[in-house]
């Protein structure tokens, strides 16, 4: 994250108004007690590394498995198939494989370690303001507001839901992820394979990751098949050749279909400017009424793709590496002392199952 | 630089002699989709504090800044394609256009606070500090005036500054 040069004056940061000078970040660091950074008191269920530079969901999901599978398959490819293919075909094969492999890993890490577009929770003043607005009989009472608020977007009525955890009306296309306990903008889904939510800020990384992974798995699968075919021709027969690289072949065979399916599904989503969340819920499919179309779609595939993948990169709204004002350092967040969720495994199964369902739906549609 | 120091001292004095009375929140306007835009409706709490036109100008200028930051055009396509080809590593090295515009916005808000809002006992908080959800305007009451409770600033009868 780039450090911000904002000279924003925070009236609540001044301990004694009469005598203390304007607080400057350098002064804060010279205080006897080390000031805490904002990531240390972040209320969501996230894990931070490298002093707040890297963040992931608290339960990493099967992210180590994803990395492991990619590494194992690629290593086996480079060790067993490349020498043979370089000798019999061309030297470009390891080069192409290497480029794809590096690309896949970089985009995977970008997806997993980037803030997906988390909305910080409402400050107490904001929350009180929202709760106060609802009662207009003249009495200032504070109670939770009604669950939904309607707004007009491109002449279509959209309901905004009130989030009781974050104490705000969620902007359109924002959803609260129960695994991370955060509201995420343009929430797509929580992906256990990358160990993070996929939202506005990291969707383009995720899309590039699955597309390049499909190329990589298809490439490795093709190379392995060619290798086997050439060996089988060479004399000893197909069965013997198969015995030499069973692991690679198995992983590639199963991955190719699922990853290709997922890429195809997400290409459809990008072209129609939809999120997985909206597609699964059928928000714009017209089930609930007629005339309901996606108000965010530009009705043009090229423009939709550009606005999803080539829009300016939005900034992270949670200032992870900023310093807390001195009077807030004493507060501890609930998340720090909360025990780990007991039903985490069940939820992972649910998410894994829904991903599986998505794949099945996609593969059925592709036929 | 000296002028800024003097102005900070003025804001300092404001805080010394004034206490935070109320906060007004300008909400987002979603009529054109999810792009960042704030409502220009004039809040009733600021009725006696600031001229309507000044307030609307501030909000409209901020909306224009955000529209410029989020504009999808030739420049953003180029940035997007270049980023894709380099596996998005350029985002780690380069300052994006959005971040450049955010710096301009911060400077603009500081200017507005110094010239227009602080003399009227108001202070605007940069929306980025509030997750781009609201523009928070803090209203300060002069401590010298009779103790006013936090909800009373919009009622007629309070003396205008």
Short mmCIF file of C-alpha atoms in Angstrom, two decimals, chain A residues 2 4-9 11-12 14 17-18 20 22 103 106 110 119-123 125-126 129 152-154 160 168 171-173 204-205 208 296 306-307 310-315 317, chain B residues 8 11-12 15-16 20 23 25 30-34 69-72 76-77 84-85 87-89 91 95-99 102-103 106 110 123-126 128-134 140:
data_model
loop_
_atom_site.label_atom_id
_atom_site.label_comp_id
_atom_site.label_asym_id
_atom_site.label_seq_id
_atom_site.Cartn_x
_atom_site.Cartn_y
_atom_site.Cartn_z
CA UNK A 2 1.26 3.48 -0.79
CA UNK A 4 -1.09 8.40 2.31
CA UNK A 5 -0.05 12.03 2.53
CA UNK A 6 -3.44 13.14 3.86
CA UNK A 7 -3.10 15.89 6.38
CA UNK A 8 -6.62 15.22 7.64
CA UNK A 9 -7.19 16.77 11.03
CA UNK A 11 -10.64 16.43 16.08
CA UNK A 12 -10.90 13.42 18.36
CA UNK A 14 -6.18 15.70 20.29
CA UNK A 17 -6.66 20.88 23.06
CA UNK A 18 -4.94 23.82 24.73
CA UNK A 20 -0.59 19.85 22.38
CA UNK A 22 -1.08 19.03 15.81
CA UNK A 103 1.94 -16.30 -14.45
CA UNK A 106 1.68 -14.68 -9.43
CA UNK A 110 -2.44 -11.63 -6.00
CA UNK A 119 -16.06 -2.11 3.45
CA UNK A 120 -15.01 -0.85 6.86
CA UNK A 121 -17.72 -0.99 9.49
CA UNK A 122 -19.72 2.13 10.25
CA UNK A 123 -18.39 4.40 12.98
CA UNK A 125 -21.72 8.21 14.95
CA UNK A 126 -22.75 6.98 11.51
CA UNK A 129 -27.35 8.63 12.49
CA UNK A 152 -33.59 3.69 -8.12
CA UNK A 153 -30.69 2.59 -10.27
CA UNK A 154 -31.03 3.21 -14.00
CA UNK A 160 -30.54 -2.21 -0.25
CA UNK A 168 -24.94 0.25 7.54
CA UNK A 171 -24.29 -0.44 -1.24
CA UNK A 172 -25.66 -2.23 -4.32
CA UNK A 173 -23.91 -5.50 -5.20
CA UNK A 204 -9.60 -9.43 -12.31
CA UNK A 205 -6.74 -11.32 -10.60
CA UNK A 208 -6.71 -14.09 -14.97
CA UNK A 296 -25.36 -2.67 -14.32
CA UNK A 306 -13.76 -3.72 -20.29
CA UNK A 307 -15.68 -2.30 -17.36
CA UNK A 310 -10.06 -2.88 -17.33
CA UNK A 311 -11.69 -0.41 -14.97
CA UNK A 312 -9.33 1.67 -12.83
CA UNK A 313 -8.14 -0.28 -9.81
CA UNK A 314 -10.12 0.97 -6.80
CA UNK A 315 -8.21 1.73 -3.59
CA UNK A 317 -10.90 1.16 1.93
CA UNK B 8 -3.74 25.02 11.31
CA UNK B 11 -8.32 25.43 13.30
CA UNK B 12 -6.57 24.66 16.57
CA UNK B 15 -11.16 23.46 18.54
CA UNK B 16 -9.95 25.15 21.71
CA UNK B 20 -18.23 19.16 18.70
CA UNK B 23 -22.25 15.46 12.78
CA UNK B 25 -23.65 12.57 7.03
CA UNK B 30 -26.86 5.34 -6.35
CA UNK B 31 -29.13 6.56 -9.16
CA UNK B 32 -26.42 5.97 -11.77
CA UNK B 33 -25.16 2.66 -10.47
CA UNK B 34 -22.28 1.78 -8.20
CA UNK B 69 -11.01 8.67 -11.09
CA UNK B 70 -13.45 5.95 -12.16
CA UNK B 71 -13.75 6.95 -15.81
CA UNK B 72 -13.42 4.06 -18.23
CA UNK B 76 -7.85 2.87 -18.31
CA UNK B 77 -7.94 0.25 -21.09
CA UNK B 84 -2.75 -7.96 -17.31
CA UNK B 85 0.29 -8.69 -19.43
CA UNK B 87 0.47 -10.31 -14.21
CA UNK B 88 -0.69 -7.14 -12.42
CA UNK B 89 2.75 -6.61 -10.91
CA UNK B 91 0.19 -2.21 -9.40
CA UNK B 95 0.74 4.68 -8.45
CA UNK B 96 -2.62 4.06 -10.09
CA UNK B 97 -4.69 6.87 -11.55
CA UNK B 98 -7.27 6.45 -8.80
CA UNK B 99 -4.64 7.04 -6.12
CA UNK B 102 -7.46 10.65 -4.28
CA UNK B 103 -4.48 12.84 -3.43
CA UNK B 106 -7.47 15.27 -0.13
CA UNK B 110 -8.15 20.57 3.05
CA UNK B 123 -15.12 20.45 9.27
CA UNK B 124 -15.35 18.01 6.36
CA UNK B 125 -13.89 14.52 6.75
CA UNK B 126 -12.45 12.95 3.60
CA UNK B 128 -11.97 7.72 2.10
CA UNK B 129 -11.64 7.78 5.90
CA UNK B 130 -15.22 6.54 6.11
CA UNK B 131 -15.00 3.82 3.47
CA UNK B 132 -16.37 6.12 0.73
CA UNK B 133 -19.84 5.70 2.22
CA UNK B 134 -20.51 9.20 3.51
CA UNK B 140 -18.75 22.86 16.13
#
